[in-house]
PDB file of C-alpha atoms in Angstrom:
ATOM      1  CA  UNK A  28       0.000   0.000   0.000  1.00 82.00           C
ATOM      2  CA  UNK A  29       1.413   3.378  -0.873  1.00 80.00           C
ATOM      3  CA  UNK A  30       1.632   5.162   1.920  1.00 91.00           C
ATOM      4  CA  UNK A  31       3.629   8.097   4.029  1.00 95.00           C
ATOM      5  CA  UNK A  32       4.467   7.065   7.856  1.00 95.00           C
ATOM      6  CA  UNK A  33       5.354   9.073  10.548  1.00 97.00           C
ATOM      7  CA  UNK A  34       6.819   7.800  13.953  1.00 97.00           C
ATOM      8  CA  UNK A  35       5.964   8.414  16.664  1.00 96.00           C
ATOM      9  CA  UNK A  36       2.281   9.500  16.086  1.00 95.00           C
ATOM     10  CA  UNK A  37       1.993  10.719  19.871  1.00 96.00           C
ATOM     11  CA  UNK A  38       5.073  11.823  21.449  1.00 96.00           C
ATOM     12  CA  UNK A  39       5.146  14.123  25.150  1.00 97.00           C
ATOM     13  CA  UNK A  40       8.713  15.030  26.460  1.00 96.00           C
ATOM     14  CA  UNK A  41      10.590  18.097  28.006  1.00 96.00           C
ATOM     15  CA  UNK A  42      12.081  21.095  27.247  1.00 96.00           C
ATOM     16  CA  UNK A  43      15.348  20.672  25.880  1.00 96.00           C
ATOM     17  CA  UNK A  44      15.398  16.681  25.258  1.00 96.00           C
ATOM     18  CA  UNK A  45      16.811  16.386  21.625  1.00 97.00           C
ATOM     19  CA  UNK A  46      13.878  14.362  19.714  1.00 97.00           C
ATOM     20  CA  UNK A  47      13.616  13.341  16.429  1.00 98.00           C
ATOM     21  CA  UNK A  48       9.904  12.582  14.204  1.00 98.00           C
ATOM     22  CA  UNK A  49      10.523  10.251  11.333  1.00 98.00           C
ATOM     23  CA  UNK A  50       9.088  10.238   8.195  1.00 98.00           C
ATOM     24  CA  UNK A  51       9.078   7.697   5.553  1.00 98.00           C
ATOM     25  CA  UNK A  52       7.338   6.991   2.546  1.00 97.00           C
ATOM     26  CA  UNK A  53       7.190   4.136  -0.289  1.00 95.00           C
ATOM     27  CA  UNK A  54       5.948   5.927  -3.381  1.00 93.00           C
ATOM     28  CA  UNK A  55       9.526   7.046  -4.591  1.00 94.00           C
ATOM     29  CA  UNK A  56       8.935  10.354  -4.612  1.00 93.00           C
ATOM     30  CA  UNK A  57      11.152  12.873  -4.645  1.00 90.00           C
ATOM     31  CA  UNK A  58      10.045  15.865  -2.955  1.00 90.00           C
ATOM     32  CA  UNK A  59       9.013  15.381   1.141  1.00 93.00           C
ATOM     33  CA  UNK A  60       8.053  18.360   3.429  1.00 93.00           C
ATOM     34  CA  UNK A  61       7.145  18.969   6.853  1.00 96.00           C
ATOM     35  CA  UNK A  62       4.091  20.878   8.249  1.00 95.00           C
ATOM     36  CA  UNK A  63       2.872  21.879  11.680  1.00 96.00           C
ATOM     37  CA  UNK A  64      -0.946  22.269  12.359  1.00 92.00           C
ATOM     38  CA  UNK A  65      -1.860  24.526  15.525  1.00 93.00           C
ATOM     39  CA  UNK A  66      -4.930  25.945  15.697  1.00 87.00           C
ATOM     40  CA  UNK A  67      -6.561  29.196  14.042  1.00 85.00           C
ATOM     41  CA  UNK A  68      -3.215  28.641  12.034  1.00 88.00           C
ATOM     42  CA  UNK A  69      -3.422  25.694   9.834  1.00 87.00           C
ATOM     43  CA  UNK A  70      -0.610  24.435   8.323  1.00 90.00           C
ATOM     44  CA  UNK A  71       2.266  25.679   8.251  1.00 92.00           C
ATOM     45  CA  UNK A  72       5.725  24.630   6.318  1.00 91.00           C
ATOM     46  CA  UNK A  73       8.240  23.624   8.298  1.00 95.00           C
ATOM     47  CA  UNK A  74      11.304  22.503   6.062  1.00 93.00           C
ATOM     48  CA  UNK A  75      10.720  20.559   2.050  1.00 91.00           C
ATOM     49  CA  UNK A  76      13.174  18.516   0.316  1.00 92.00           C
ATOM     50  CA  UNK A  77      13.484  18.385  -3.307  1.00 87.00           C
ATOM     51  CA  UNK A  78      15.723  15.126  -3.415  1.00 89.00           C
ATOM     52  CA  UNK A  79      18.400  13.925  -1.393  1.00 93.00           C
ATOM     53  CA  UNK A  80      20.488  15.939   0.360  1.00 93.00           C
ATOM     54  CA  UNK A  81      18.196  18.807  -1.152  1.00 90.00           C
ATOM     55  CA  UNK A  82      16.817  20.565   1.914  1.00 92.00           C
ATOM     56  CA  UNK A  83      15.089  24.592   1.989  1.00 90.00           C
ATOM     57  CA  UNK A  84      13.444  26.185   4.656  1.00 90.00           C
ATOM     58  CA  UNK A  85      10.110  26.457   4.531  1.00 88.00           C
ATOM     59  CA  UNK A  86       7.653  29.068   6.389  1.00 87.00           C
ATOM     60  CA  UNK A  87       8.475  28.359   9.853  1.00 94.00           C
ATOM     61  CA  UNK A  88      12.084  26.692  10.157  1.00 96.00           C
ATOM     62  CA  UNK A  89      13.209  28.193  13.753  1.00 97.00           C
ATOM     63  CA  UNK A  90      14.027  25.279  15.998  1.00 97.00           C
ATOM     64  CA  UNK A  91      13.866  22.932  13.871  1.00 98.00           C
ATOM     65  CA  UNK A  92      16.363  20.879  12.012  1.00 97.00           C
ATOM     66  CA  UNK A  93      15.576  18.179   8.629  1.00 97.00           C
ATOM     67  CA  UNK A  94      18.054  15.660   6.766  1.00 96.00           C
ATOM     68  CA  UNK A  95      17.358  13.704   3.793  1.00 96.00           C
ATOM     69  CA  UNK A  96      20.401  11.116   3.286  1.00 97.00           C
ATOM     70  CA  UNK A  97      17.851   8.287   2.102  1.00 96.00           C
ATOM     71  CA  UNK A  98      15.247   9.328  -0.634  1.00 96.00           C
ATOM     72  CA  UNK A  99      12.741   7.503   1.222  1.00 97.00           C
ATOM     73  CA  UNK A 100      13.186   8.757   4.495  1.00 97.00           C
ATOM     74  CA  UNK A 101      13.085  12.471   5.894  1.00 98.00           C
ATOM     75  CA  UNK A 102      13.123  12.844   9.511  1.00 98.00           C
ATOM     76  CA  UNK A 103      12.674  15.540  11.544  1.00 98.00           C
ATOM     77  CA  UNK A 104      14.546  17.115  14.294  1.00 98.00           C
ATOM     78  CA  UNK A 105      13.713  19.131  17.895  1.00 97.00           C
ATOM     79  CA  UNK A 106      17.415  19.967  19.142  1.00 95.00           C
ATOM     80  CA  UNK A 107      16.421  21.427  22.114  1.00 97.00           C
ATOM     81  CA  UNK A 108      12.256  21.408  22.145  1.00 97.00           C
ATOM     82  CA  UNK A 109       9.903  24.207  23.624  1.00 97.00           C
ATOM     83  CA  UNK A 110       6.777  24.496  24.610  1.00 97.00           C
ATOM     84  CA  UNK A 111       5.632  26.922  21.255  1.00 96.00           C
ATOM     85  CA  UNK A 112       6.604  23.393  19.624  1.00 98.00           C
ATOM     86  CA  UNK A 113       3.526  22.045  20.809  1.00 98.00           C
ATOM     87  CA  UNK A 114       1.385  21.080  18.143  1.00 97.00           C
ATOM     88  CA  UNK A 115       0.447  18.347  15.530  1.00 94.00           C
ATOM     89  CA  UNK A 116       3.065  17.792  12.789  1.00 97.00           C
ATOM     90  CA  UNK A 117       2.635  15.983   9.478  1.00 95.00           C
ATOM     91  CA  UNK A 118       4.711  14.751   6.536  1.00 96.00           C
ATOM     92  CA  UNK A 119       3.995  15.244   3.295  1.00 94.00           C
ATOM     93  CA  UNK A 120       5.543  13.344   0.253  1.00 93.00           C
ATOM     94  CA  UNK A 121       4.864  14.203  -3.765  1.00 89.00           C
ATOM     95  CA  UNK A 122       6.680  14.446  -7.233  1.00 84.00           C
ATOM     96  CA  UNK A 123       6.295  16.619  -9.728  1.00 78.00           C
ATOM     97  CA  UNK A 124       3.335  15.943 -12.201  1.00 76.00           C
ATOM     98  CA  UNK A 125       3.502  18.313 -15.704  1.00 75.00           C
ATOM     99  CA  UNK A 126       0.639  20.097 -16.740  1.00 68.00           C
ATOM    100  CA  UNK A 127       0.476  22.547 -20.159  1.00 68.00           C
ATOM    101  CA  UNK A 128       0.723  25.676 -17.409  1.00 64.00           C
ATOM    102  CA  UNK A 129       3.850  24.207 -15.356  1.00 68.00           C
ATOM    103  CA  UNK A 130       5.053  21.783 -13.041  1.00 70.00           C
ATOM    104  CA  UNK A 131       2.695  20.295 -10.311  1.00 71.00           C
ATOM    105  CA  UNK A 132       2.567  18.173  -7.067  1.00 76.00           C
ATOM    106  CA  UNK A 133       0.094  16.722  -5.419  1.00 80.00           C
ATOM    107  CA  UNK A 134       1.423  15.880  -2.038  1.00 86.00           C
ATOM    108  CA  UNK A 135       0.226  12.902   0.455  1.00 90.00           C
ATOM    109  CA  UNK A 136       0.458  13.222   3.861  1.00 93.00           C
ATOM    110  CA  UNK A 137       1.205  10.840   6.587  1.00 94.00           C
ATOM    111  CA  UNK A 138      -0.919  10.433   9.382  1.00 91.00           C
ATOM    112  CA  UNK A 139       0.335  13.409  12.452  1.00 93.00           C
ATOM    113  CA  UNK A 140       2.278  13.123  14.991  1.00 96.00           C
ATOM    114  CA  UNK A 141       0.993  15.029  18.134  1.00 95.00           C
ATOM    115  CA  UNK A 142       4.256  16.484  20.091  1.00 97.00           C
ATOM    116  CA  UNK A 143       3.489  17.986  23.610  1.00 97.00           C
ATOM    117  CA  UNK A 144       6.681  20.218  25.152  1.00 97.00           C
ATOM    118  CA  UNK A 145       6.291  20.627  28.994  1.00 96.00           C
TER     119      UNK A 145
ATOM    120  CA  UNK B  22       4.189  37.146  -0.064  1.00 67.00           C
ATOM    121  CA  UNK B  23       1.881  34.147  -0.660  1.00 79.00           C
ATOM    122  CA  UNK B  24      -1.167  34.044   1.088  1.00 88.00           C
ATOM    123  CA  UNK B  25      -4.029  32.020   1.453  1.00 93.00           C
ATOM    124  CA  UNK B  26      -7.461  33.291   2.960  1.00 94.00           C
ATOM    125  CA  UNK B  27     -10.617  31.530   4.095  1.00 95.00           C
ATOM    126  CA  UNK B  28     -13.235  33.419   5.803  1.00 87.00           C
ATOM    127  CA  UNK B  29     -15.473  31.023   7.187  1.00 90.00           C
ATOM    128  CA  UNK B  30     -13.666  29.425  10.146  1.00 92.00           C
ATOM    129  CA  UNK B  31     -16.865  27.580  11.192  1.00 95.00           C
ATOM    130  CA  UNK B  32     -19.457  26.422   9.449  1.00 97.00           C
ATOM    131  CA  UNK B  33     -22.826  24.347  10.508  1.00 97.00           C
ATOM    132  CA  UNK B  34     -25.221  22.688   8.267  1.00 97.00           C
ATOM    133  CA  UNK B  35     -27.835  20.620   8.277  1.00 97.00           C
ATOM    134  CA  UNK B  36     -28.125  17.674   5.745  1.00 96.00           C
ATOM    135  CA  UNK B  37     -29.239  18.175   2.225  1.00 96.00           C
ATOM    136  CA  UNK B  38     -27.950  21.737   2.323  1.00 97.00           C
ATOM    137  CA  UNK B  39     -25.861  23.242  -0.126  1.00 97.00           C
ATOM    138  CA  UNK B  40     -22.186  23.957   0.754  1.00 97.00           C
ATOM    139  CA  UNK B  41     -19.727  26.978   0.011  1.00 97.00           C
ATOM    140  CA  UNK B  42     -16.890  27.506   1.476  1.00 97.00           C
ATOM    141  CA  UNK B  43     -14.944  30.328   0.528  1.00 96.00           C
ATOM    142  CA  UNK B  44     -10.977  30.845  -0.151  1.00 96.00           C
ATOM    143  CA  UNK B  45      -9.280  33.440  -1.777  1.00 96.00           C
ATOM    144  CA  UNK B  46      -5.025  33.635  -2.792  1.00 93.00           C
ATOM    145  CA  UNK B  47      -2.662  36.196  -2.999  1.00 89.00           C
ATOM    146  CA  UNK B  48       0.112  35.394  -5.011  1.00 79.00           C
ATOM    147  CA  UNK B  49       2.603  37.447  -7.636  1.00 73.00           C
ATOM    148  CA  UNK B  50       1.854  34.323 -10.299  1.00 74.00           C
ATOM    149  CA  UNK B  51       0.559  31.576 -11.951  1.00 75.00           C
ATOM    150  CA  UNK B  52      -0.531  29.107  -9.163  1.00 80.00           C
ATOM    151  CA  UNK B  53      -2.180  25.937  -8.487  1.00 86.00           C
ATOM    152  CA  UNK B  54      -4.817  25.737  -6.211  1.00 91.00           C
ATOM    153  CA  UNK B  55      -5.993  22.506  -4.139  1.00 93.00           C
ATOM    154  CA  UNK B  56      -8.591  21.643  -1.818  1.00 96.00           C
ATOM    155  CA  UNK B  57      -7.853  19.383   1.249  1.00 95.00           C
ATOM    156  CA  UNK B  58      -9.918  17.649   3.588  1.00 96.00           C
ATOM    157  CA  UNK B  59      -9.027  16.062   7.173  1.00 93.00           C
ATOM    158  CA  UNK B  60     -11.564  14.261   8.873  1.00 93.00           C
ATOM    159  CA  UNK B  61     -11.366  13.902  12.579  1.00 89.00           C
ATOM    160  CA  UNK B  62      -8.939  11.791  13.627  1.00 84.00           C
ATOM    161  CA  UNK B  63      -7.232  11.648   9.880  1.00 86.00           C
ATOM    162  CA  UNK B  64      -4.392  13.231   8.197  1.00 85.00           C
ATOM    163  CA  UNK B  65      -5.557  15.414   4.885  1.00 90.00           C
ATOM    164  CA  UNK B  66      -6.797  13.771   1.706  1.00 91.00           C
ATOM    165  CA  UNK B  67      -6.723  15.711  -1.614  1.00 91.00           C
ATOM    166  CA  UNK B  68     -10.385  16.379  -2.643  1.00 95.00           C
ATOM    167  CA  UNK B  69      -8.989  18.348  -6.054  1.00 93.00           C
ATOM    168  CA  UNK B  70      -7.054  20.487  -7.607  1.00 90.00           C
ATOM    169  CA  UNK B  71      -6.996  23.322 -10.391  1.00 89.00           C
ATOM    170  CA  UNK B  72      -3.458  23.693 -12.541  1.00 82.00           C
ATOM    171  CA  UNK B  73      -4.931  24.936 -15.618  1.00 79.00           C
ATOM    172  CA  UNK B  74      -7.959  24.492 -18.018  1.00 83.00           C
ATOM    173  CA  UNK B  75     -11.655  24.141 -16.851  1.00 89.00           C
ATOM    174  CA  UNK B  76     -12.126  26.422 -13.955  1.00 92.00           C
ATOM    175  CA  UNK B  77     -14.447  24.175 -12.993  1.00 95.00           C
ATOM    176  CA  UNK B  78     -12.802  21.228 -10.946  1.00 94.00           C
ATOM    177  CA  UNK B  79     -14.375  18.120  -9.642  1.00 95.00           C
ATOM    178  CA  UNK B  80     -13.168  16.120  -6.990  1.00 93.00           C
ATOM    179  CA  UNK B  81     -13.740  13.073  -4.787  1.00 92.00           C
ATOM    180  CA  UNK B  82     -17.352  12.697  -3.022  1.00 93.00           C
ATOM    181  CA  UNK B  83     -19.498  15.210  -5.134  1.00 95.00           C
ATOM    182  CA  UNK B  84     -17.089  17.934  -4.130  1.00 97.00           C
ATOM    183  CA  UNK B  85     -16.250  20.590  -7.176  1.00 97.00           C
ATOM    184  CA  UNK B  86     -14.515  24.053  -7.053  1.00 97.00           C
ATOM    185  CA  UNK B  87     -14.487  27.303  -9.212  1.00 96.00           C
ATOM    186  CA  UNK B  88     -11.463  28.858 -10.625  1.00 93.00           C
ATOM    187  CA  UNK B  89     -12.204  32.564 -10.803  1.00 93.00           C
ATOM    188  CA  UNK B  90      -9.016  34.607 -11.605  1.00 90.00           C
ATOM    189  CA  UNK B  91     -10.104  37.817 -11.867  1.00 91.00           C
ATOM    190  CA  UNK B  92     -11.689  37.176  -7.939  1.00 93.00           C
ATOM    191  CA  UNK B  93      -8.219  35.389  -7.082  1.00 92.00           C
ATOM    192  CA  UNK B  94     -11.002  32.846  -5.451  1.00 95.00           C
ATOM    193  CA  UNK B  95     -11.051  29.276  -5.634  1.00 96.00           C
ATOM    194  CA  UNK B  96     -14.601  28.304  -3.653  1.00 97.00           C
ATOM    195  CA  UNK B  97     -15.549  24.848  -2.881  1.00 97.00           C
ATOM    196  CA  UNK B  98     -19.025  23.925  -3.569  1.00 97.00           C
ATOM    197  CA  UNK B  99     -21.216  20.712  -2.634  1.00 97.00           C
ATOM    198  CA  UNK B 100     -25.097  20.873  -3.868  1.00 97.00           C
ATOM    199  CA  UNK B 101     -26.084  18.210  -1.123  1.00 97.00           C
ATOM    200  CA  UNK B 102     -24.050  17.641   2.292  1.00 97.00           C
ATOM    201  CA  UNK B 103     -23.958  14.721   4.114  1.00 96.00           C
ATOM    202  CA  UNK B 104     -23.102  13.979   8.311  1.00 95.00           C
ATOM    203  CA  UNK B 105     -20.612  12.436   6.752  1.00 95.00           C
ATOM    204  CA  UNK B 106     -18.995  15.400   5.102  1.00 97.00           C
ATOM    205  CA  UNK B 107     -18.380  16.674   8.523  1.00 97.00           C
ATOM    206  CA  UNK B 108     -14.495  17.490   8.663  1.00 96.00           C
ATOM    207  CA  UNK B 109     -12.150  20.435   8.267  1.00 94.00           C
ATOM    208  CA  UNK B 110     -11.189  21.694   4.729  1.00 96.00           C
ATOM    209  CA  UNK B 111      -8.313  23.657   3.935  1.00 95.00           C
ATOM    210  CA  UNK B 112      -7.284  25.141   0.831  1.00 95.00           C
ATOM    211  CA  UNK B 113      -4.059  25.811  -0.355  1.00 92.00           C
ATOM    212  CA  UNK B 114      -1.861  27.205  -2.789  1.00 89.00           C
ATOM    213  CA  UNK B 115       1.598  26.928  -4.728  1.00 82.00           C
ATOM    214  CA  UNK B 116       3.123  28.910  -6.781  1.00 72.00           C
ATOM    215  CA  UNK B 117       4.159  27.353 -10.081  1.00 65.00           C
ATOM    216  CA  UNK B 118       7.682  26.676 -10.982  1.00 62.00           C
ATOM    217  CA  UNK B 119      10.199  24.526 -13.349  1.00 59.00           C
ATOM    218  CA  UNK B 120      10.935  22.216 -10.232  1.00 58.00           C
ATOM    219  CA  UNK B 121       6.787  21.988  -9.208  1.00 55.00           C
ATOM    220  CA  UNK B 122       5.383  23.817  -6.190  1.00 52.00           C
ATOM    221  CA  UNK B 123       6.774  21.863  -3.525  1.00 61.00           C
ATOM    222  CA  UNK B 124       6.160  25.058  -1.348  1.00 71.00           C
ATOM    223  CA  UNK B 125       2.493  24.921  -0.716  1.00 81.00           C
ATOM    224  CA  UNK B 126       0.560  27.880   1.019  1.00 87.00           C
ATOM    225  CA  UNK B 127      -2.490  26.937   3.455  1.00 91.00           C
ATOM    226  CA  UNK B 128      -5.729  29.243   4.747  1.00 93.00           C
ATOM    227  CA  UNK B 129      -6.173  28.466   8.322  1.00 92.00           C
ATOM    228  CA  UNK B 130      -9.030  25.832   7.547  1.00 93.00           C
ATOM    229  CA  UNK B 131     -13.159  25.610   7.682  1.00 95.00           C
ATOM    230  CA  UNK B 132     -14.545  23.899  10.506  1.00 95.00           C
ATOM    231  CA  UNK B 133     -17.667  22.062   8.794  1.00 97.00           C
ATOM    232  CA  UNK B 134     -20.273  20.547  11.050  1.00 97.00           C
ATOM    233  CA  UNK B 135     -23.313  19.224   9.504  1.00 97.00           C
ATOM    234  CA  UNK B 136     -26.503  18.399  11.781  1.00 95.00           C
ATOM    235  CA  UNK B 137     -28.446  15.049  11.116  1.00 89.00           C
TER     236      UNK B 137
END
């Protein structure tokens, strides 16, 4: 089954205990991003990949870190958590689909994982 | 910058009613435009997309969604809700490039509860 997976899907811990969210999916694809949800907010990007050891910033990189050694697998890390990381994070996976106007993707998330920072 | 707007942060329904939900984009240029659905619980499903052609799009589950550029609005339309339909629906954005619009833009989501 094609799918994107995320580990762990519930995770509580404490300021400043390095953690690390991983993300993998089985569809090949090449371009993998990370997103936080928080509420009133929606989603937010965290970091994208556009193949290995291709990494940007997306719209809200601070405290966060991302590698991306293995297409397959794009993990995300939490150096040194805080409690404004609280919130539900998801991975997304895609590749690039062509269309007359440009270049497309339709991205598939994985299913959350819910981080609480005390 | 990019931006993605949806008005209606809650909506309640009862069944059989129509559905709108509104979303509007600000963006410098070509973009394509999707519609996203979480149910509780869930992660997001696509319900459809608009890259070019028809600005009418339809999706998954009697969902469909207009394309009006000179509104910069991309509203999502049911004729008939179900309970079932009860979820939150985002809509996002990304800009078009040569490597694909890996950097996607969400509104901050539409609560929709619909009443048995």
């Amino acid at each position: 089954e094609a799918q994107v997976t995320q580990n762990p899907r519930y995770l509580i811990t404490v300021t400043g205990k390095k953690l690390t969210v991983t993300c993998s999916q089985n569809m090949n694809h090449e371009y993998m991003s990370w997103y936080r949800q928080d509420p009133g907010l929606g989603l937010r990007q965290i970091y994208y990949s556009m193949n290995v050891e291709v990494t940007d910033k997306g719209d809200v990189p601070e405290g966060y870190k991302v590698s991306r050694k293995e297409k397959r697998n794009f993990p995300l890390i939490l150096e040194s958590p805080s409690p404004n990381q609280t919130s539900l994070y998801f991975c997304a996976s895609s590749n690039p689909s062509f269309s007359p106007a440009g270049v497309y993707n339709e991205q598939f998330f994985g299913p959350g994982t819910r981080l609480t920072v005390l | 910058a990019q931006s993605v707007s949806q008005h209606n942060h809650h909506v309640i329904l009862s069944e059989a009613a129509s559905l709108e939900l509104g979303c509007n984009y600000s963006y410098g240029g070509t973009v394509n435009l999707f519609w996203y659905v979480q149910y509780p619980g869930q992660h997001l499903q696509l319900l459809l997309k608009y890259f070019s052609g028809d600005p009418l799009v339809k999706g998954i589950k009697g969902f469909e969604a207009e394309f009006i550029k000179s509104k910069f609005s991309f509203n999502l339309r049911k004729p008939s809700v179900q309970w079932s339909d009860t979820a939150e629906y985002f809509c996002a954005a990304g800009a078009i490039s040569n490597f694909g619009n890996e950097k996607l833009t969400f509104g901050t989501g539409t609560r929709l509860t619909i009443i048995p």
